[in-house]
Amino acid sequence: MAKISEIEPIVLAHSEKGSATWASVMIVVKVITSDGQVGYGEAVPTLRVINVYNTIKQVSKGYIGKEAEKPEENYQEWYKQDFYLARSFESATATSAIDQALWDIIGKELGAPIYKLLGGKVRDKIPVYANGWYQDAVTPEDFAEKAKDVIKKGYKALKFDPFGPYYNWIDEKGLKEAEERVKAVREAVGDEIDILIEHHGRFNANSAILIAKRLEKYNPMFMEEPVHHEDIEGLRKYKQHTSLNIALGERLISLKEAAFYVSEGLVNILQPDLCNIGGITVGRKVISLAEAFDVEIAFHNAFGSIQNAYSLQLASITPNLYLLENFYDWFPQWKRDVVYDETKVEDGHVKVPEKPGIGVSINEKLIESLKVEPKELEVLEEPVWVVKGTWKKY
């Protein structure tokens, strides 16, 4: 069997940044085997580009020389080696990206897309919801006009953060502004479109409960990360005071961490991210875990086009799929070009890619031309985790 001979972290950047500041760069992982097979994965950048880049180099020491066709065994071996894997975002995203690339290699070797290796698809097209569409939206009118444009593209659901610069606490003015934005979007798109409210895990429980009571009349499909990620008691309190669906999961980095939220009844729609949950190897297990507890899946999918391709593969095998997050129409063009723009959204759906492995072709020449040295991102008043130009009151 082919052995893993080389693992290369690659940082991609371009002058065109897009609406997602947290993903203004891409971190790609290229894995090469002893017989010349090549696979690609994607890691999470955010404010930790240098950290993740260097961690991929360290994690690679645990994978090089291992059999590429054994991602499960390789994951378990690294779990043994890295005492802090279950507590290290950097190690988790490095491991996830390498794992993705191994499944890409296996699929290419067998001449099949990944979904065929995992039991086959249950749908030919993946329903998606729009995110990233509201760059520079501040007033209710801004949100309404941009929301109308989204619906014209054929989307049946859209997500947005209406809370401006409020963090931890929100006052009456903030509640009024948020409500006016949500009301404007609901009136713009009508009652048959799902609206999804993004909190970015930044409020205490009392503020989150006030928000829920204020917005429930607009019938949001879910409230995403309503409280700080580590605030378990706050989440329990929130759950007791609202009947709205809770969505979370993008910051989970292990199967057992996901199992806690699911088994405790703290989540209705689980949002694992294939770039930090443990790649395909752990991601497929999380699907079954959620299914057993009647929890729906909506993969977090907010970074780049390689992540998007893997998310499409797993979404196709997920019987308990709600929708797949989608930034594709708001990616900078170069991200779409990395996969030759092969995952276009049509009428709110994406056809499941059928090429071996990841399902799409990778533009290796473009990757080479976009390659840069990793460097720190600037820290500005507007956090990198919000859609650009929205950290404002009006």
Coordinates of C-alpha atoms in Angstrom, one line a residue:
M1 CA 0.0 0.0 0.0
A2 CA 1.1 3.5 -0.7
K3 CA 2.7 5.4 2.1
I4 CA 2.3 9.1 2.9
S5 CA 5.6 10.7 1.8
E6 CA 5.0 14.4 1.9
I7 CA 2.5 16.8 3.6
E8 CA 2.7 20.5 2.6
P9 CA 0.7 23.3 4.2
I10 CA 0.0 26.1 1.6
V11 CA -1.4 29.6 2.4
L12 CA -3.3 31.2 -0.4
A13 CA -4.1 34.9 -0.6
H14 CA -5.3 37.5 -3.1
S15 CA -6.1 41.2 -3.2
E16 CA -9.8 40.3 -3.5
K17 CA -10.9 39.4 0.0
G18 CA -14.7 38.8 -0.1
S19 CA -17.2 39.4 2.7
A20 CA -15.7 36.9 5.1
T21 CA -12.7 38.5 6.8
W22 CA -12.1 35.3 8.8
A23 CA -11.5 33.5 5.6
S24 CA -9.7 36.2 3.6
V25 CA -7.0 33.6 3.1
M26 CA -7.2 29.8 2.5
I27 CA -5.0 27.2 4.2
V28 CA -4.7 24.2 1.8
V29 CA -3.0 20.9 2.7
K30 CA -1.4 18.9 0.0
V31 CA -0.6 15.2 0.7
I32 CA 1.6 13.2 -1.6
T33 CA 2.0 9.4 -1.5
S34 CA 5.0 7.2 -2.3
D35 CA 3.4 6.2 -5.6
G36 CA 2.6 9.8 -6.6
Q37 CA -1.0 10.1 -5.6
V38 CA -2.0 13.6 -4.5
G39 CA -4.9 14.7 -2.2
Y40 CA -6.0 18.0 -0.9
G41 CA -7.6 19.2 2.3
E42 CA -8.4 22.6 3.9
A43 CA -7.7 23.9 7.4
V44 CA -9.3 26.9 9.3
P45 CA -7.4 30.2 9.1
T46 CA -9.2 32.9 11.2
L47 CA -6.7 34.8 13.4
R48 CA -4.4 31.8 13.6
V49 CA -2.9 31.4 10.2
I50 CA 0.7 31.1 11.4
N51 CA -0.3 28.8 14.3
V52 CA -2.2 26.5 12.0
Y53 CA 0.4 26.5 9.3
N54 CA 3.1 25.5 11.8
T55 CA 0.8 22.9 13.5
I56 CA 0.2 21.2 10.2
K57 CA 4.0 20.7 10.0
Q58 CA 4.1 19.2 13.4
V59 CA 1.0 16.9 12.9
S60 CA 2.6 15.8 9.6
K61 CA 5.3 14.1 11.7
G62 CA 2.7 11.7 12.9
Y63 CA 1.4 10.9 9.5
I64 CA 4.4 10.7 7.2
G65 CA 5.3 7.1 6.6
K66 CA 1.9 5.8 7.4
E67 CA -0.4 4.0 4.9
A68 CA -2.5 6.5 3.1
E69 CA -5.4 4.1 2.8
K70 CA -6.0 3.9 6.5
P71 CA -7.4 7.3 7.7
E72 CA -9.2 5.8 10.7
E73 CA -6.1 4.1 12.0
N74 CA -4.0 7.2 11.3
Y75 CA -6.4 9.4 13.2
Q76 CA -6.4 7.1 16.2
E77 CA -2.6 7.0 16.2
W78 CA -2.4 10.8 16.2
Y79 CA -5.1 10.9 18.9
K80 CA -2.7 8.7 21.0
Q81 CA 0.3 10.9 20.2
D82 CA -1.2 14.3 20.8
F83 CA -2.2 14.6 24.4
Y84 CA -4.1 17.8 23.7
L85 CA -5.9 17.0 20.5
A86 CA -9.3 17.2 22.1
R87 CA -8.4 20.7 23.5
S88 CA -6.4 22.1 20.6
F89 CA -8.2 23.9 17.7
E90 CA -4.9 24.0 15.8
S91 CA -4.2 20.3 16.1
A92 CA -7.8 19.5 15.3
T93 CA -7.9 21.5 12.1
A94 CA -4.5 20.3 11.0
T95 CA -5.6 16.7 11.6
S96 CA -9.0 17.3 9.8
A97 CA -7.3 18.7 6.7
I98 CA -4.8 15.8 6.4
D99 CA -7.7 13.4 6.9
Q100 CA -9.7 15.0 4.1
A101 CA -6.7 14.7 1.8
L102 CA -6.4 10.9 2.6
W103 CA -10.0 10.3 1.7
D104 CA -9.4 12.3 -1.5
I105 CA -6.5 9.9 -2.3
I106 CA -8.5 6.8 -1.6
G107 CA -11.4 8.0 -3.8
K108 CA -9.0 8.8 -6.7
E109 CA -7.3 5.4 -6.3
L110 CA -10.7 3.6 -6.5
G111 CA -12.1 5.9 -9.1
A112 CA -15.0 7.0 -7.0
P113 CA -16.2 10.2 -5.3
I114 CA -16.1 10.0 -1.5
Y115 CA -19.8 9.6 -1.1
K116 CA -19.6 6.2 -2.8
L117 CA -17.1 5.0 -0.2
L118 CA -19.6 5.9 2.6
G119 CA -22.7 4.1 1.6
G120 CA -23.9 6.2 -1.3
K121 CA -25.8 9.4 -1.6
V122 CA -29.4 9.9 -0.5
R123 CA -29.9 13.0 -2.7
D124 CA -28.5 14.2 -6.0
K125 CA -28.7 17.9 -5.2
I126 CA -27.8 19.6 -1.9
P127 CA -30.2 22.3 -0.6
V128 CA -28.2 25.2 0.7
Y129 CA -28.8 28.4 2.6
A130 CA -27.1 31.7 1.8
N131 CA -24.6 33.4 4.1
G132 CA -22.1 36.2 3.4
W133 CA -24.7 38.1 1.4
Y134 CA -25.1 41.1 3.7
Q135 CA -21.7 42.8 3.5
D136 CA -21.9 46.5 4.5
A137 CA -25.6 46.1 5.5
V138 CA -26.4 48.4 8.5
T139 CA -29.9 49.8 8.2
P140 CA -33.1 47.7 7.9
E141 CA -33.4 48.9 4.4
D142 CA -29.9 47.7 3.6
F143 CA -30.7 44.2 4.9
A144 CA -34.1 44.1 3.0
E145 CA -32.7 45.1 -0.4
K146 CA -29.8 42.6 -0.1
A147 CA -32.2 39.9 1.1
K148 CA -34.4 40.4 -2.0
D149 CA -31.3 39.9 -4.2
V150 CA -30.6 36.6 -2.4
I151 CA -34.1 35.3 -3.0
K152 CA -33.9 36.3 -6.7
K153 CA -31.0 33.8 -7.0
G154 CA -33.3 31.0 -5.9
Y155 CA -32.3 30.5 -2.3
K156 CA -35.1 29.3 0.1
A157 CA -33.2 30.2 3.3
L158 CA -30.7 32.9 4.4
K159 CA -28.7 33.5 7.5
F160 CA -27.6 36.8 9.0
D161 CA -26.3 38.5 12.1
P162 CA -28.6 41.5 13.0
F163 CA -26.8 42.6 16.2
G164 CA -24.2 45.1 15.0
P165 CA -21.5 45.8 17.5
Y166 CA -23.3 44.4 20.6
Y167 CA -21.2 42.0 22.6
N168 CA -22.1 40.0 25.8
W169 CA -24.9 42.4 26.8
I170 CA -27.6 44.0 24.6
D171 CA -29.7 47.0 25.6
E172 CA -33.1 48.2 24.5
K173 CA -31.6 50.2 21.6
G174 CA -29.8 47.1 20.4
L175 CA -32.9 45.0 20.7
K176 CA -34.9 47.5 18.7
E177 CA -32.2 47.7 16.0
A178 CA -32.0 43.9 15.7
E179 CA -35.8 43.6 15.6
E180 CA -36.1 46.2 12.9
R181 CA -33.5 44.4 10.7
V182 CA -35.1 41.0 11.2
K183 CA -38.6 42.5 10.5
A184 CA -37.3 44.1 7.3
V185 CA -35.8 40.9 6.1
R186 CA -39.0 38.9 6.9
E187 CA -41.2 41.4 5.1
A188 CA -38.8 41.4 2.1
V189 CA -38.6 37.7 1.6
G190 CA -42.1 36.6 2.8
D191 CA -43.2 33.8 5.1
E192 CA -42.1 30.8 3.0
I193 CA -38.4 31.6 3.2
D194 CA -36.5 30.4 6.2
I195 CA -34.6 33.1 8.1
L196 CA -31.7 31.9 10.3
I197 CA -30.4 34.2 13.1
E198 CA -26.6 34.2 13.7
H199 CA -25.5 35.3 17.2
H200 CA -21.8 34.3 16.7
G201 CA -21.8 32.9 20.3
R202 CA -21.3 36.3 21.9
F203 CA -24.1 36.9 24.4
N204 CA -24.7 36.0 28.0
A205 CA -27.9 34.0 28.7
N206 CA -30.0 36.8 29.9
S207 CA -29.4 38.9 26.8
A208 CA -29.8 35.9 24.5
I209 CA -33.2 35.2 26.1
L210 CA -34.3 38.8 25.6
I211 CA -33.3 38.5 21.9
A212 CA -35.3 35.2 21.5
K213 CA -38.4 36.7 23.0
R214 CA -38.1 39.8 20.8
L215 CA -37.5 37.9 17.5
E216 CA -39.7 34.8 17.9
K217 CA -42.6 36.5 16.3
Y218 CA -40.6 36.5 13.0
N219 CA -40.5 32.7 13.0
P220 CA -36.7 32.1 12.7
M221 CA -35.9 28.5 11.8
F222 CA -33.0 28.5 14.2
M223 CA -30.9 30.7 16.6
E224 CA -27.2 30.0 16.0
E225 CA -24.8 30.0 18.9
P226 CA -27.0 32.2 21.1
V227 CA -24.6 32.2 24.0
H228 CA -20.8 32.0 24.4
H229 CA -19.5 28.6 23.3
E230 CA -18.3 27.4 26.7
D231 CA -21.3 28.7 28.6
I232 CA -23.1 25.4 29.2
E233 CA -25.2 26.6 32.0
G234 CA -26.2 29.6 30.0
L235 CA -27.3 27.4 27.2
R236 CA -29.4 25.3 29.5
K237 CA -31.0 28.4 30.8
Y238 CA -31.7 29.6 27.3
K239 CA -33.2 26.3 26.4
Q240 CA -35.6 26.5 29.3
H241 CA -36.9 30.0 28.3
T242 CA -37.4 29.6 24.6
S243 CA -38.9 27.0 22.2
L244 CA -36.8 28.2 19.3
N245 CA -34.4 25.8 17.6
I246 CA -30.8 26.0 18.7
A247 CA -28.1 25.5 16.2
L248 CA -24.4 25.1 17.1
G249 CA -21.3 23.1 16.4
E250 CA -18.8 24.9 14.3
R251 CA -16.4 25.1 17.3
L252 CA -16.7 21.4 18.2
I253 CA -13.4 19.5 17.7
S254 CA -14.2 15.9 18.6
L255 CA -16.8 13.3 18.4
K256 CA -17.2 13.1 22.1
E257 CA -17.7 16.9 22.4
A258 CA -20.5 16.7 19.8
A259 CA -22.0 13.7 21.8
F260 CA -22.2 15.9 24.9
Y261 CA -24.4 18.6 23.3
V262 CA -26.5 16.0 21.5
S263 CA -27.1 13.7 24.4
E264 CA -27.9 16.6 26.8
G265 CA -30.6 17.9 24.4
L266 CA -28.8 21.3 24.0
V267 CA -29.0 21.4 20.2
N268 CA -31.7 20.9 17.6
I269 CA -29.5 21.5 14.5
L270 CA -25.9 20.4 14.7
Q271 CA -23.3 22.3 12.7
P272 CA -20.1 20.3 12.6
D273 CA -17.2 21.7 10.5
L274 CA -15.3 19.1 8.5
C275 CA -12.2 21.4 8.8
N276 CA -12.0 20.9 12.6
I277 CA -14.2 18.1 13.8
G278 CA -11.8 15.5 12.5
G279 CA -12.3 15.5 8.8
I280 CA -14.3 12.8 7.0
T281 CA -13.3 10.2 9.5
V282 CA -15.0 11.8 12.4
G283 CA -17.5 13.8 10.4
R284 CA -19.3 10.7 9.2
K285 CA -19.7 9.5 12.8
V286 CA -21.2 12.8 13.9
I287 CA -23.9 12.4 11.2
S288 CA -24.9 9.0 12.7
L289 CA -24.7 10.4 16.2
A290 CA -27.1 13.2 15.4
E291 CA -29.4 10.9 13.5
A292 CA -29.8 8.6 16.6
F293 CA -31.0 11.6 18.7
D294 CA -33.3 13.1 16.0
V295 CA -31.0 16.1 15.5
E296 CA -30.6 17.5 12.1
I297 CA -27.3 18.4 10.4
A298 CA -26.3 21.7 8.8
F299 CA -22.5 21.5 8.2
H300 CA -20.7 24.7 9.0
N301 CA -19.2 25.6 5.7
A302 CA -17.7 29.1 5.8
F303 CA -14.1 29.0 4.7
G304 CA -13.1 27.9 1.2
S305 CA -14.0 26.0 -1.9
I306 CA -12.1 22.8 -0.9
Q307 CA -14.0 22.7 2.4
N308 CA -17.2 23.3 0.4
A309 CA -16.5 20.3 -1.9
Y310 CA -16.1 18.0 1.0
S311 CA -19.2 19.3 2.7
L312 CA -21.1 18.5 -0.4
Q313 CA -19.9 15.0 -0.4
L314 CA -21.0 14.4 3.2
A315 CA -24.2 16.3 2.9
S316 CA -25.1 13.9 0.1
I317 CA -25.0 10.9 2.4
T318 CA -26.7 12.6 5.4
P319 CA -30.3 11.4 5.8
N320 CA -30.9 13.9 8.6
L321 CA -29.7 17.0 6.6
Y322 CA -31.5 20.3 7.2
L323 CA -29.5 22.5 4.8
L324 CA -25.9 23.1 3.9
E325 CA -24.4 26.5 4.6
N326 CA -23.2 28.3 1.5
F327 CA -20.9 31.2 0.9
Y328 CA -20.1 30.2 -2.7
D329 CA -21.9 33.1 -4.4
W330 CA -20.2 35.5 -2.1
F331 CA -16.7 34.0 -2.4
P332 CA -14.0 36.1 -4.1
Q333 CA -13.7 34.7 -7.6
W334 CA -10.3 33.1 -6.9
K335 CA -11.8 30.7 -4.4
R336 CA -14.3 29.5 -7.0
D337 CA -11.4 29.2 -9.5
V338 CA -9.5 26.9 -7.2
V339 CA -12.1 24.2 -8.0
Y340 CA -12.7 25.5 -11.6
D341 CA -16.1 26.9 -10.4
E342 CA -17.5 23.3 -10.5
T343 CA -19.9 23.7 -7.6
K344 CA -22.2 26.4 -8.8
V345 CA -25.5 27.1 -6.9
E346 CA -28.6 26.7 -9.1
D347 CA -32.0 27.5 -7.6
G348 CA -30.8 27.1 -4.1
H349 CA -29.2 23.7 -4.7
V350 CA -25.8 22.3 -5.7
K351 CA -25.4 19.1 -7.7
V352 CA -23.3 16.6 -5.9
P353 CA -19.9 16.5 -7.6
E354 CA -19.1 13.1 -9.2
K355 CA -15.3 13.1 -9.9
P356 CA -13.1 10.7 -7.9
G357 CA -12.2 11.7 -4.4
I358 CA -13.2 15.2 -3.4
G359 CA -15.5 15.3 -6.4
V360 CA -14.0 18.3 -8.2
S361 CA -10.8 19.2 -10.0
I362 CA -8.2 21.2 -8.2
N363 CA -6.5 24.1 -10.1
E364 CA -2.9 23.3 -9.1
K365 CA -1.5 26.1 -11.2
L366 CA -3.7 28.7 -9.5
I367 CA -2.8 27.4 -6.1
E368 CA 0.9 27.7 -7.0
S369 CA 0.3 31.3 -8.2
L370 CA -1.6 32.3 -5.0
K371 CA 0.9 30.8 -2.6
V372 CA 2.1 33.3 0.1
E373 CA 4.1 33.1 3.3
P374 CA 1.9 32.9 6.4
K375 CA 1.6 36.1 8.3
E376 CA -0.5 37.7 11.1
L377 CA -3.8 39.3 10.4
E378 CA -4.5 42.8 11.6
V379 CA -6.8 43.1 14.6
L380 CA -9.2 45.9 14.1
E381 CA -12.3 47.2 15.9
E382 CA -14.6 45.0 13.8
P383 CA -13.9 41.3 14.7
V384 CA -12.8 39.0 11.9
W385 CA -15.7 36.7 12.6
V386 CA -18.5 39.0 11.4
V387 CA -19.5 39.7 7.8
K388 CA -17.5 42.7 6.7
G389 CA -18.9 46.1 7.3
T390 CA -21.7 45.1 9.7
W391 CA -20.2 46.0 13.1
K392 CA -22.2 49.2 13.3
K393 CA -25.2 50.8 14.9
Y394 CA -27.6 53.1 13.0

